[in-house]
Short mmCIF file of C-alpha atoms in Angstrom, two decimals:
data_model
loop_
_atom_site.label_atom_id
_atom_site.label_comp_id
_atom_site.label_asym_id
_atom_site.label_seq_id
_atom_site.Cartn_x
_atom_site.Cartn_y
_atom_site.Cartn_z
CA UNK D 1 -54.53 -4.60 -8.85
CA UNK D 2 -51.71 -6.25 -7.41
CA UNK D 3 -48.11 -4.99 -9.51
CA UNK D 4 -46.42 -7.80 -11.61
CA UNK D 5 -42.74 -8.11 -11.06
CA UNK D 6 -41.57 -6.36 -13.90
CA UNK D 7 -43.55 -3.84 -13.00
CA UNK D 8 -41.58 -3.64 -9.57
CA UNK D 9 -38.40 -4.13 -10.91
CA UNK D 10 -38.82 -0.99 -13.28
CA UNK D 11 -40.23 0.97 -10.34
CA UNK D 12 -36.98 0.66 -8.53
CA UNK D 13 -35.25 0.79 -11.15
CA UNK D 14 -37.01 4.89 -11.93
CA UNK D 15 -36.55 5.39 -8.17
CA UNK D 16 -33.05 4.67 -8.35
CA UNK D 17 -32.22 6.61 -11.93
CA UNK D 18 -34.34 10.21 -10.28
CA UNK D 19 -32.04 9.56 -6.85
CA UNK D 20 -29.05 10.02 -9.24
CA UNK D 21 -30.22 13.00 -10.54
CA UNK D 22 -31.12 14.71 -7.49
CA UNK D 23 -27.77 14.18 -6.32
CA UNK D 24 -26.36 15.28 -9.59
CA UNK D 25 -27.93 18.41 -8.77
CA UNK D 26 -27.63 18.71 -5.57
CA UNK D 27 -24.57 17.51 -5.24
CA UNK D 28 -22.35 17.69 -8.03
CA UNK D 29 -20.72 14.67 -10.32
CA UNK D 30 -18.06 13.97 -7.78
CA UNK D 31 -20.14 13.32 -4.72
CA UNK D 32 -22.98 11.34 -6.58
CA UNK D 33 -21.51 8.26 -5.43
CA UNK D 34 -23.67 4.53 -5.71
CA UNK D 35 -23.74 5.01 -1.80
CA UNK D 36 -25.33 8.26 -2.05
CA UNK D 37 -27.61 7.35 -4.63
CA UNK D 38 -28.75 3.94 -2.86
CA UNK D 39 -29.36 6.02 -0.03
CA UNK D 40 -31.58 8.49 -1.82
CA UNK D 41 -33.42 6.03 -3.48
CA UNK D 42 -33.67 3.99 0.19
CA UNK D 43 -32.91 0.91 -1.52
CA UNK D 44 -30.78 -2.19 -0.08
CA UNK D 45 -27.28 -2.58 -2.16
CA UNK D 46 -27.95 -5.55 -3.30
CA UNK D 47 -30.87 -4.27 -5.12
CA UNK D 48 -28.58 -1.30 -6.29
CA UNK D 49 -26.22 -3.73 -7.78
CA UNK D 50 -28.68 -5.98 -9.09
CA UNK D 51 -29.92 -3.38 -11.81
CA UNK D 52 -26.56 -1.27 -11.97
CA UNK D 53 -23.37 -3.02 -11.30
CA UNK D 54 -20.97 -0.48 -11.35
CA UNK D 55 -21.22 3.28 -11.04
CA UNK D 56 -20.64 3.49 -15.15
CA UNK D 57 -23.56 1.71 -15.55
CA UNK D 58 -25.77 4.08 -13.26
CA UNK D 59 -24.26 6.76 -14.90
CA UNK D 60 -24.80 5.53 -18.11
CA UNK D 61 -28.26 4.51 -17.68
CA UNK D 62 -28.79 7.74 -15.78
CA UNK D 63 -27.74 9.93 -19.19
CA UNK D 64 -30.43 8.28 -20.93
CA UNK D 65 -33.21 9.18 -17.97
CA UNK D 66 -32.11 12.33 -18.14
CA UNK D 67 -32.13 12.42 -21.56
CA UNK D 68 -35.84 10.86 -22.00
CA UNK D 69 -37.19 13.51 -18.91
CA UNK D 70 -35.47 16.60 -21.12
CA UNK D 71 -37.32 14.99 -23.91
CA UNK D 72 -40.40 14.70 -22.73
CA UNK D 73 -40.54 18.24 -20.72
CA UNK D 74 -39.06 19.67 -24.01
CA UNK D 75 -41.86 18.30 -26.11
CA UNK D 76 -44.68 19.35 -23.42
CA UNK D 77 -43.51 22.57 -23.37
CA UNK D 78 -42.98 22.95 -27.64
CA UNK D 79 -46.70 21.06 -28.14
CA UNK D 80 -48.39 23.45 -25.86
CA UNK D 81 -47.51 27.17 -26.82
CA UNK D 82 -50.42 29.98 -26.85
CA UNK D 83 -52.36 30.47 -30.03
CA UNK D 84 -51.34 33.68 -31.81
CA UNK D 85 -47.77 33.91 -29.81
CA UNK D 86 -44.96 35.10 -32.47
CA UNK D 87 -43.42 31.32 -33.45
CA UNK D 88 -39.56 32.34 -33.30
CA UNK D 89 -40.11 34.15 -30.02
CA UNK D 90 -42.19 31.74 -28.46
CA UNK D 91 -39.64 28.89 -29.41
CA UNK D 92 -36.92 30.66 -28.32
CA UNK D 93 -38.47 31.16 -24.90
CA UNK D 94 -39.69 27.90 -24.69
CA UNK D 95 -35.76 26.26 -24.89
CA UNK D 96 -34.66 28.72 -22.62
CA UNK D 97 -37.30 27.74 -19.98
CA UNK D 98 -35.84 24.15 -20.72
CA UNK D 99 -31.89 25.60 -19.85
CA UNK D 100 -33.06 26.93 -16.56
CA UNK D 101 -34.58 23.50 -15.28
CA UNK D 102 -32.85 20.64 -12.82
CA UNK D 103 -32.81 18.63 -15.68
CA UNK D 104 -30.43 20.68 -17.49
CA UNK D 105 -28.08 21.23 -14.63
CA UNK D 106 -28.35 17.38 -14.27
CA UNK D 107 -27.15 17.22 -17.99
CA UNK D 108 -24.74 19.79 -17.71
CA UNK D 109 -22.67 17.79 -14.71
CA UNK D 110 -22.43 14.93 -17.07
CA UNK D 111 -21.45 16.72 -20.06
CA UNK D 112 -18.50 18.29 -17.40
CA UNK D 113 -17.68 15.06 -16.43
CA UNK D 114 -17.60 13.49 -20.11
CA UNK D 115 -14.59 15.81 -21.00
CA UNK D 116 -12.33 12.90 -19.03
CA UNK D 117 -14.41 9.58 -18.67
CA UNK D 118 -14.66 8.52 -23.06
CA UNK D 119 -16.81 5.90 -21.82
CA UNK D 120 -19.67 8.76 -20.61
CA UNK D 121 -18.59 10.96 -23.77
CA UNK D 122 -19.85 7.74 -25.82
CA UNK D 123 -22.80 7.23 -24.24
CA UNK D 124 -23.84 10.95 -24.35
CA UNK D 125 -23.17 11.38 -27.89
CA UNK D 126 -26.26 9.79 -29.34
CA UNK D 127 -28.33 10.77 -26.59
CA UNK D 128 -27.73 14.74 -27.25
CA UNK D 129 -27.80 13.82 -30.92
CA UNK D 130 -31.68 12.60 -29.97
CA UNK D 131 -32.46 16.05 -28.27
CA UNK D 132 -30.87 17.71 -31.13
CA UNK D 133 -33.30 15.32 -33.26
CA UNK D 134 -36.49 16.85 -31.20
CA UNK D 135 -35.85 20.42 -31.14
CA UNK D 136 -34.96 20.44 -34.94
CA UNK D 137 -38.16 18.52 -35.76
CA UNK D 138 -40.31 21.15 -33.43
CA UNK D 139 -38.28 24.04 -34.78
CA UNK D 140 -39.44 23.05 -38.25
CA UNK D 141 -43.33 21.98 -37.54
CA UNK D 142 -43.53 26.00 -35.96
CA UNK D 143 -41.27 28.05 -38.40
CA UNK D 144 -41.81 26.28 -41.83
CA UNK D 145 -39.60 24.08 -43.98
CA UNK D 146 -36.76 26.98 -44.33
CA UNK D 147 -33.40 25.50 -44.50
CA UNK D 148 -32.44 27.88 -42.21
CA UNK D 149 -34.12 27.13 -39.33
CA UNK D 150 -31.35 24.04 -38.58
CA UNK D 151 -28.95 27.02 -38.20
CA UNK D 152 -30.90 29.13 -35.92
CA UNK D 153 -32.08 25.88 -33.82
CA UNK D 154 -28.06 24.75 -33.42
CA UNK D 155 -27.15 28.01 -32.97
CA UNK D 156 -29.94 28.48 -29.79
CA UNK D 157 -28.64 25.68 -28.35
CA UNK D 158 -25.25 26.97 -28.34
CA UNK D 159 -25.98 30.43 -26.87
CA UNK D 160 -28.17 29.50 -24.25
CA UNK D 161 -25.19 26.84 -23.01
CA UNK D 162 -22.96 29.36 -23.14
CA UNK D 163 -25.02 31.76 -21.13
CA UNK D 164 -25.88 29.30 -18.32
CA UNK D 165 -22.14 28.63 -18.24
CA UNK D 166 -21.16 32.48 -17.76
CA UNK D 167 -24.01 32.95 -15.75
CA UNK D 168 -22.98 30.32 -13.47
CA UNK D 169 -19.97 32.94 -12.08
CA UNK D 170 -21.34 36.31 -13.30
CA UNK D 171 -24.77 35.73 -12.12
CA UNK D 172 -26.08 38.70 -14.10
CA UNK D 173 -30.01 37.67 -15.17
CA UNK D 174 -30.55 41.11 -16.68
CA UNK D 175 -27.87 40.81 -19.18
CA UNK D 176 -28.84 37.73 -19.82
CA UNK D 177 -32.56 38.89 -20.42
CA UNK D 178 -31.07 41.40 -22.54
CA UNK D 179 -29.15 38.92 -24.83
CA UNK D 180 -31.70 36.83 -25.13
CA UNK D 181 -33.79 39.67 -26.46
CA UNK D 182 -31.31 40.87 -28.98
CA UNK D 183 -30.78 36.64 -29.74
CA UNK D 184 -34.76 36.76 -30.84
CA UNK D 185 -33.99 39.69 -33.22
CA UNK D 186 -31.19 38.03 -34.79
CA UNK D 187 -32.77 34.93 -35.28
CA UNK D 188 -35.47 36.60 -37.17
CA UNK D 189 -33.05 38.62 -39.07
CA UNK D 190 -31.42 35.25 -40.46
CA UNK D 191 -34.47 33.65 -41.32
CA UNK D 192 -35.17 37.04 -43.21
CA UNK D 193 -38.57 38.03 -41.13
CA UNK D 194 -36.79 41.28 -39.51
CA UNK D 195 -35.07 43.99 -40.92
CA UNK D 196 -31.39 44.18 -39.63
CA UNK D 197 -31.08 47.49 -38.71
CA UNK D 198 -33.80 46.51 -35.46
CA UNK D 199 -31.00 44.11 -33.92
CA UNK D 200 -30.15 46.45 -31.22
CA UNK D 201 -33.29 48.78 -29.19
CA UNK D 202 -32.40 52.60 -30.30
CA UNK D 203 -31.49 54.21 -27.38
CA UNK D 204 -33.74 57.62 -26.39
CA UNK D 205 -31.91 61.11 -27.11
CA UNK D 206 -31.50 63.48 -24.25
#
């Protein structure tokens, strides 16, 4: 069955949108420039220009495509987590696995970028607010309708960005294993499942 033209027209228009975030990856921010993107995607200019006139408006349409595939792997990964797994630990894991993705690093360029360009900062703001949406709405569904679960959910999210940030110059994975471990303990010690004195493992005597 032959494609309709709005069917063609959104197909370049994906192609061009997952060119801009490989080169966000690979590349960095500052080097994903419309050239390098329109030669990624192995598109003519014209065509480039035709669906994003200016670089703002691929970057801006490219924080929503990153936003919908951080979504949607989000929500894959949150919908499909083994039967009898602990719910806190299993949720915690699962938005880790999410931190350590392209997508995220994708994300993370922007949000680096946003600090100087308001125009990005706008257009990120309901867009994170969105993800924020998803993982409180999972986060409830798996650990109950506690009104502390918001807290620990926010508070994930904040740790694990600052650990991918410290991690990007320290590059230590086992301390970041190990805080993530501890992170699992506390969060069950705020919503009251764990008792506090098991925050930190007891080390062996001599």
């Amino acid at each position: 069955m032959r494609r309709t033209q709005a069917q063609r027209s959104e197909s370049t228009r994906a192609r061009i949108l997952d060119a801009t975030l490989q080169a966000l990856v690979e590349r960095g921010y500052a080097e994903t420039t419309t050239a390098e993107v329109q030669a990624r995607a192995d598109v003519p200019r014209g065509t480039l220009l035709h669906h994003f006139p200016t670089k703002v408006d691929l970057l801006v349409a490219s924080v929503q495509h990153v936003a919908r595939r951080r979504l949607a792997a989000l929500d894959s990964e949150l919908s499909a987590l083994p039967a009898g797994a602990d719910e806190l630990d299993a949720f915690v894991d699962a938005v880790w696995r999410q931190f350590s993705t392209p997508l995220f690093w994708a994300a993370l360029e922007l949000w680096n970028a946003a600090r100087t360009d308001p125009g990005l900062r706008a257009a990120l703001m309901p867009v994170e607010k969105e993800i924020f949406g998803v993982l409180h709405e999972r986060a409830q569904a798996l650990l109950g309708p506690d009104r502390r679960v918001a807290t620990v959910v926010q508070m994930t999210f904040e740790m694990m960005t600052g650990l991918v940030m410290t991690g990007i110059v320290s590059g230590e994975l086992g301390r970041r294993e190990l805080l993530i471990r501890r992170w699992k303990r506390a969060a069950a010690i705020l919503l009251g499942r764990r008792d506090p004195d098991t925050l930190v493992e007891r080390t062996k005597g001599p």
